[in-house]
Amino acid sequence: MTGERLVYLPLGGAGEVGMNMYLYGYGAKGSERFIMVDAGVTFPDMDGSPGVDLIFPDIDWIAERRDQLDAIFITHAHEDHVGAVGHLFGRLDVPIYARKFTAHIARLKMDEHGFHGDEVHTVGAMPEQVSVGPFKVGFMPISHSIPESSALIIDTPEGRVVHSGDFKIDETPGLGEPFDRGAWSSLGPVKALVCDSTNVFSFAEGRSEALVGPNIRKIVQEAEGMVVATTFASNIARVKTLADAGIAAGRSVVLLGRAMRRMITAGVETGVVKDFPAVVSPEEARDIPRGNLMLLATGSQGERRAASAQLSRGKYQGLTLKEGDLFLFSSKTIPGNEVSVGRIVNALSEMGVDVIDDKLADIHVSGHANRPDLQEMHQLVQPQILVPMHGEHRMLREHAKLGESTGIASVVAPNGTMVSLSGNRPEVVEFVETGRTYLDGSTQIGAMDGIVRDRIRMALNGVAVIGVLIDEEDEPLLDAWCDLRGLPEVGRSKAALAELIEDEVGQFLGRADDKTILDDDKLEEAIRRIVRQTAQEEIGKKPEVSVLISRLAA
């Protein structure tokens, strides 16, 4: 026994959909050499992370071991896989490897944060491999909803590991490489398959991207007013399908939203998109009859600042929707975004705009493998070990049960679970503290720092600010003053709440003993208790209280 081991450790993406980040390590315990796979983000919501701009994995554990990290490999250019590279690179500072299109997007991310871009290295598809530390890593083309998606073939001293990345089995993907069953069946022997679990509860056969084109063309052809369509900007194949449908119907195509324009430009510049239709600018579109326009807009998930949301609120870049226009959601609503998407749909309905989504027409197919596709992938690769990843905990667990049902040793390993892949079965060997990092404006803050927690508490309970001025004799010089935010002005007694609080605090100051008046901490705590008690009696809420004590020197 050498004491060396092969380990897998997810820092994000296992126990959730999005924010993908995975580590593979080999070596003696405590001195392993690591590679990182993907560095993704997820997006905030007003319920759990109000005011936050982005969320990405907490990398403290690996940042503390940065001298053991040899490289980062990016499987594809979706935000939940590449979106954090620029934000986190300064703490990691290791080479980044990706295929041409993904590398182009990664360099744009790096440039936004002041890096030169030469930190990102372009790699070809298998059989080309990159040697880093004890690993040899190759990019295996796989079909997904963005060009040049790749699984990673990771050769280690303990055997071959296949990291699927996001995938589906699609032989006619529109853009990108078709799924090659022959290539996948020839990868063995495979020690471990670390596999996408997103659609494990979808029992229907997976459907090809090629199926949606005719349906979209028919709908656009029959539309009379202006047509707007939204989808994920990164789903270039779908964007092209929509654009082609517009051209076929005699419409001029307009790209709305920075992400949409950036993705198409990146696709053209890297050669993965060779025949995207000509587009017109929003300014040119204003002079074109409405019935001859096809707008392709960002914001399929209801993002408030995206083009779709702004159109639903009135106008975007001089373009407006009217009664009789048609709006297509050629996408699936990610769980958690239903309210924001519903808000847009209802706003469009109030305008008299007809809305068609994937429930009303066959205009979307998932980019992830349904259960039959997962079963086929297991059969093609024939791994000794299955490690489900990219999915909520219930998805990981169901996928592990699916593997075990066919005799594949499987393990449920949510974020922070270090698994040894060295034996005949996966073994959980350690638990690592993991969490989330918030991008709040231009500052990165920890999820446990209390900032977002305090923001939520203020949103739920309101805020009361109390000021007290003490003179040189350590006595109240003036009555206390109170400023309220997010609270009713009048309570049960029909008197002004702020005045009631000021009176209660003033009476307390008048009877407080010298020991309390002289001690800022005791004084602050007593005032806070009075304010919360008064508010509770008047309005049934206990606000967050900020006490300002000023003392005048003799």
Short mmCIF file of C-alpha atoms in Angstrom, two decimals, residues 9-267:
data_model
loop_
_atom_site.label_atom_id
_atom_site.label_comp_id
_atom_site.label_asym_id
_atom_site.label_seq_id
_atom_site.Cartn_x
_atom_site.Cartn_y
_atom_site.Cartn_z
CA LEU A 9 -14.76 16.65 -3.75
CA PRO A 10 -17.65 18.84 -4.95
CA LEU A 11 -17.60 22.47 -3.76
CA GLY A 12 -20.72 23.44 -5.73
CA GLY A 13 -23.30 21.83 -7.99
CA ALA A 14 -23.90 18.70 -5.89
CA GLY A 15 -27.11 19.18 -3.94
CA GLU A 16 -28.22 22.03 -6.18
CA VAL A 17 -28.65 22.83 -9.87
CA GLY A 18 -26.01 25.38 -10.83
CA MET A 19 -22.84 26.88 -9.29
CA ASN A 20 -20.75 23.92 -10.45
CA MET A 21 -17.28 23.36 -9.01
CA TYR A 22 -15.60 20.00 -8.48
CA LEU A 23 -12.15 18.91 -7.32
CA TYR A 24 -10.24 15.75 -8.17
CA GLY A 25 -7.14 14.90 -6.18
CA TYR A 26 -4.48 12.22 -6.12
CA GLY A 27 -1.75 11.55 -3.59
CA ALA A 28 -1.19 10.83 0.07
CA LYS A 29 -3.78 12.22 2.46
CA GLY A 30 -3.11 15.92 3.04
CA SER A 31 -0.66 16.29 0.17
CA GLU A 32 -2.83 15.45 -2.84
CA ARG A 33 -2.38 17.25 -6.14
CA PHE A 34 -5.71 18.71 -7.29
CA ILE A 35 -7.43 19.84 -10.44
CA MET A 36 -10.64 21.88 -10.44
CA VAL A 37 -13.48 21.26 -12.88
CA ASP A 38 -15.67 24.30 -13.62
CA ALA A 39 -16.12 27.54 -11.70
CA GLY A 40 -19.76 28.51 -11.99
CA VAL A 41 -22.23 30.94 -10.50
CA THR A 42 -25.85 30.81 -9.51
CA PHE A 43 -28.27 33.68 -9.32
CA PRO A 44 -29.86 35.30 -6.27
CA ASP A 45 -33.51 35.68 -5.36
CA MET A 46 -35.21 38.33 -3.29
CA ASP A 47 -36.34 35.81 -0.67
CA GLY A 48 -32.98 34.35 0.26
CA SER A 49 -30.39 36.82 -0.98
CA PRO A 50 -31.89 40.29 -1.47
CA GLY A 51 -29.64 42.82 -3.16
CA VAL A 52 -27.01 40.23 -4.08
CA ASP A 53 -25.72 40.28 -7.67
CA LEU A 54 -24.20 36.79 -8.02
CA ILE A 55 -23.48 33.73 -5.91
CA PHE A 56 -20.52 31.41 -6.31
CA PRO A 57 -18.91 28.63 -4.27
CA ASP A 58 -16.89 29.29 -1.16
CA ILE A 59 -13.34 28.34 -2.21
CA ASP A 60 -11.64 28.85 1.16
CA TRP A 61 -10.74 25.17 1.48
CA ILE A 62 -8.86 24.93 -1.82
CA ALA A 63 -7.54 28.51 -1.66
CA GLU A 64 -5.79 27.55 1.58
CA ARG A 65 -4.18 24.70 -0.41
CA ARG A 66 -3.52 26.71 -3.55
CA ASP A 67 0.00 25.28 -3.84
CA GLN A 68 -1.63 21.86 -4.31
CA LEU A 69 -3.93 23.01 -7.16
CA ASP A 70 -2.48 22.52 -10.65
CA ALA A 71 -5.19 23.66 -13.08
CA ILE A 72 -8.82 24.52 -13.77
CA PHE A 73 -10.73 22.78 -16.58
CA ILE A 74 -13.98 24.29 -17.91
CA THR A 75 -16.42 21.87 -19.57
CA HIS A 76 -18.58 24.46 -21.35
CA ALA A 77 -19.56 28.12 -21.44
CA HIS A 78 -22.77 28.23 -19.42
CA GLU A 79 -22.70 30.72 -16.56
CA ASP A 80 -23.16 28.01 -13.96
CA HIS A 81 -19.88 26.48 -15.15
CA VAL A 82 -17.68 29.41 -16.23
CA GLY A 83 -19.26 32.49 -14.64
CA ALA A 84 -17.00 32.66 -11.57
CA VAL A 85 -13.57 32.31 -13.21
CA GLY A 86 -12.85 36.03 -13.24
CA HIS A 87 -14.19 36.56 -9.73
CA LEU A 88 -12.13 33.78 -8.16
CA PHE A 89 -8.98 33.58 -10.29
CA GLY A 90 -7.02 36.02 -8.14
CA ARG A 91 -7.21 33.60 -5.20
CA LEU A 92 -6.27 30.53 -7.26
CA ASP A 93 -3.86 31.74 -9.97
CA VAL A 94 -3.47 28.49 -11.92
CA PRO A 95 -3.78 27.78 -15.66
CA ILE A 96 -7.29 27.45 -17.09
CA TYR A 97 -7.97 24.98 -19.90
CA ALA A 98 -11.00 24.90 -22.20
CA ARG A 99 -11.99 24.29 -25.79
CA LYS A 100 -11.99 27.17 -28.28
CA PHE A 101 -15.48 28.63 -27.78
CA THR A 102 -15.47 28.14 -24.00
CA ALA A 103 -11.96 29.59 -23.78
CA HIS A 104 -13.16 32.67 -25.69
CA ILE A 105 -15.97 33.23 -23.16
CA ALA A 106 -13.59 32.58 -20.25
CA ARG A 107 -11.17 35.22 -21.57
CA LEU A 108 -14.01 37.73 -21.74
CA LYS A 109 -14.77 36.93 -18.09
CA MET A 110 -11.12 37.34 -17.15
CA ASP A 111 -10.84 40.62 -19.04
CA GLU A 112 -13.77 42.05 -17.06
CA HIS A 113 -11.65 41.58 -13.92
CA GLY A 114 -8.41 43.01 -15.25
CA PHE A 115 -6.62 39.80 -16.18
CA HIS A 116 -4.79 39.48 -19.48
CA GLY A 117 -6.49 36.39 -20.86
CA ASP A 118 -3.26 34.48 -21.44
CA GLU A 119 -4.13 32.57 -18.28
CA VAL A 120 -6.70 30.69 -20.41
CA HIS A 121 -5.34 27.97 -22.70
CA THR A 122 -7.23 26.58 -25.68
CA VAL A 123 -7.27 22.79 -25.98
CA GLY A 124 -8.53 20.60 -28.81
CA ALA A 125 -10.88 17.65 -28.44
CA MET A 126 -9.77 14.10 -27.64
CA PRO A 127 -7.38 12.44 -28.32
CA GLU A 128 -5.47 15.60 -27.29
CA GLN A 129 -4.76 15.58 -23.56
CA VAL A 130 -3.29 17.99 -21.03
CA SER A 131 -0.84 16.61 -18.46
CA VAL A 132 -1.02 18.31 -15.06
CA GLY A 133 0.40 16.73 -11.92
CA PRO A 134 -0.67 13.08 -11.80
CA PHE A 135 -3.53 13.64 -14.26
CA LYS A 136 -3.97 13.52 -18.01
CA VAL A 137 -7.16 15.33 -19.03
CA GLY A 138 -8.92 15.29 -22.39
CA PHE A 139 -12.05 17.05 -23.66
CA MET A 140 -14.60 14.57 -25.02
CA PRO A 141 -17.28 16.23 -27.23
CA ILE A 142 -20.78 15.76 -25.89
CA SER A 143 -24.14 17.19 -26.94
CA HIS A 144 -25.73 19.87 -24.76
CA SER A 145 -27.46 23.23 -25.34
CA ILE A 146 -24.32 25.24 -26.07
CA PRO A 147 -21.55 24.64 -28.64
CA GLU A 148 -18.41 22.67 -27.82
CA SER A 149 -19.74 21.15 -24.61
CA SER A 150 -17.36 18.50 -23.36
CA ALA A 151 -17.07 15.76 -20.85
CA LEU A 152 -13.64 15.37 -19.29
CA ILE A 153 -11.70 12.13 -19.60
CA ILE A 154 -9.40 12.17 -16.59
CA ASP A 155 -6.68 9.51 -16.59
CA THR A 156 -5.18 8.90 -13.16
CA PRO A 157 -2.82 6.38 -11.56
CA GLU A 158 -5.96 4.67 -10.20
CA GLY A 159 -7.71 4.44 -13.57
CA ARG A 160 -9.93 6.51 -15.86
CA VAL A 161 -12.56 8.91 -14.53
CA VAL A 162 -15.26 10.31 -16.83
CA HIS A 163 -16.75 13.63 -15.72
CA SER A 164 -19.81 14.00 -17.94
CA GLY A 165 -20.42 17.73 -17.51
CA ASP A 166 -23.92 18.73 -18.62
CA PHE A 167 -25.13 16.53 -21.46
CA LYS A 168 -27.91 14.89 -23.40
CA ILE A 169 -27.83 12.18 -26.03
CA ASP A 170 -28.61 14.10 -29.24
CA GLU A 171 -27.41 13.03 -32.67
CA THR A 172 -28.93 16.11 -34.35
CA PRO A 173 -28.12 19.03 -32.01
CA GLY A 174 -28.31 21.78 -34.63
CA LEU A 175 -25.05 23.39 -33.50
CA GLY A 176 -22.22 21.57 -31.83
CA GLU A 177 -21.07 18.01 -32.17
CA PRO A 178 -23.62 15.16 -32.29
CA PHE A 179 -23.44 12.47 -29.65
CA ASP A 180 -21.11 9.70 -30.85
CA ARG A 181 -22.15 6.40 -29.29
CA GLY A 182 -19.20 4.56 -30.77
CA ALA A 183 -16.67 6.91 -29.20
CA TRP A 184 -18.36 6.70 -25.83
CA SER A 185 -18.53 2.91 -25.84
CA SER A 186 -14.78 2.70 -26.51
CA LEU A 187 -13.64 4.63 -23.42
CA GLY A 188 -13.32 1.63 -21.10
CA PRO A 189 -12.26 0.44 -18.73
CA VAL A 190 -13.71 3.30 -16.67
CA LYS A 191 -13.07 3.47 -12.94
CA ALA A 192 -15.72 6.09 -12.20
CA LEU A 193 -18.43 8.02 -14.02
CA VAL A 194 -19.27 11.34 -12.37
CA CYS A 195 -22.55 12.15 -14.05
CA ASP A 196 -25.17 14.88 -14.60
CA SER A 197 -28.34 14.10 -12.62
CA THR A 198 -30.63 17.02 -13.53
CA ASN A 199 -33.38 15.13 -15.35
CA VAL A 200 -33.26 11.78 -13.54
CA PHE A 201 -36.97 12.16 -12.70
CA SER A 202 -37.92 12.72 -16.38
CA PHE A 203 -38.91 9.25 -17.58
CA ALA A 204 -39.64 10.14 -21.23
CA GLU A 205 -37.12 9.53 -23.95
CA GLY A 206 -34.80 12.47 -24.55
CA ARG A 207 -35.72 14.65 -27.52
CA SER A 208 -33.46 16.22 -30.12
CA GLU A 209 -32.98 19.92 -30.72
CA ALA A 210 -33.93 19.26 -34.35
CA LEU A 211 -37.54 18.58 -33.33
CA VAL A 212 -38.37 22.14 -32.28
CA GLY A 213 -37.42 23.89 -35.52
CA PRO A 214 -40.50 22.98 -37.60
CA ASN A 215 -42.87 23.90 -34.76
CA ILE A 216 -41.24 27.29 -34.25
CA ARG A 217 -41.24 28.02 -38.00
CA LYS A 218 -44.96 27.24 -38.26
CA ILE A 219 -45.87 29.50 -35.31
CA VAL A 220 -43.77 32.41 -36.57
CA GLN A 221 -45.08 32.01 -40.12
CA GLU A 222 -48.69 32.24 -38.95
CA ALA A 223 -48.16 35.23 -36.64
CA GLU A 224 -49.55 38.56 -37.81
CA GLY A 225 -48.07 41.14 -35.45
CA MET A 226 -44.56 41.53 -34.15
CA VAL A 227 -42.97 38.35 -32.77
CA VAL A 228 -40.68 38.33 -29.75
CA ALA A 229 -38.92 35.17 -28.61
CA THR A 230 -36.78 34.57 -25.57
CA THR A 231 -34.48 31.69 -24.70
CA PHE A 232 -31.18 31.21 -22.92
CA ALA A 233 -28.68 33.45 -24.71
CA SER A 234 -26.10 30.68 -24.48
CA ASN A 235 -28.35 28.24 -26.35
CA ILE A 236 -26.95 29.41 -29.67
CA ALA A 237 -28.55 26.53 -31.56
CA ARG A 238 -32.00 27.65 -30.35
CA VAL A 239 -31.24 31.31 -31.03
CA LYS A 240 -30.26 30.35 -34.57
CA THR A 241 -33.41 28.23 -34.97
CA LEU A 242 -35.52 31.21 -33.91
CA ALA A 243 -33.62 33.58 -36.20
CA ASP A 244 -33.95 31.20 -39.15
CA ALA A 245 -37.70 30.97 -38.49
CA GLY A 246 -37.94 34.76 -38.59
CA ILE A 247 -36.04 34.98 -41.87
CA ALA A 248 -38.15 32.20 -43.40
CA ALA A 249 -41.27 34.19 -42.51
CA GLY A 250 -39.90 37.31 -44.20
CA ARG A 251 -39.05 39.07 -40.95
CA SER A 252 -36.03 41.14 -39.98
CA VAL A 253 -34.24 39.75 -36.94
CA VAL A 254 -33.19 41.93 -34.00
CA LEU A 255 -30.99 40.80 -31.10
CA LEU A 256 -31.98 42.46 -27.82
CA GLY A 257 -29.78 42.23 -24.74
CA ARG A 258 -26.02 42.30 -24.23
CA ALA A 259 -25.75 38.58 -23.43
CA MET A 260 -27.55 37.64 -26.65
CA ARG A 261 -25.28 39.78 -28.79
CA ARG A 262 -22.15 38.65 -26.97
CA MET A 263 -22.90 34.94 -27.37
CA ILE A 264 -23.68 35.19 -31.07
CA THR A 265 -20.59 37.32 -31.67
CA ALA A 266 -18.46 34.79 -29.77
CA GLY A 267 -19.95 31.95 -31.81
#
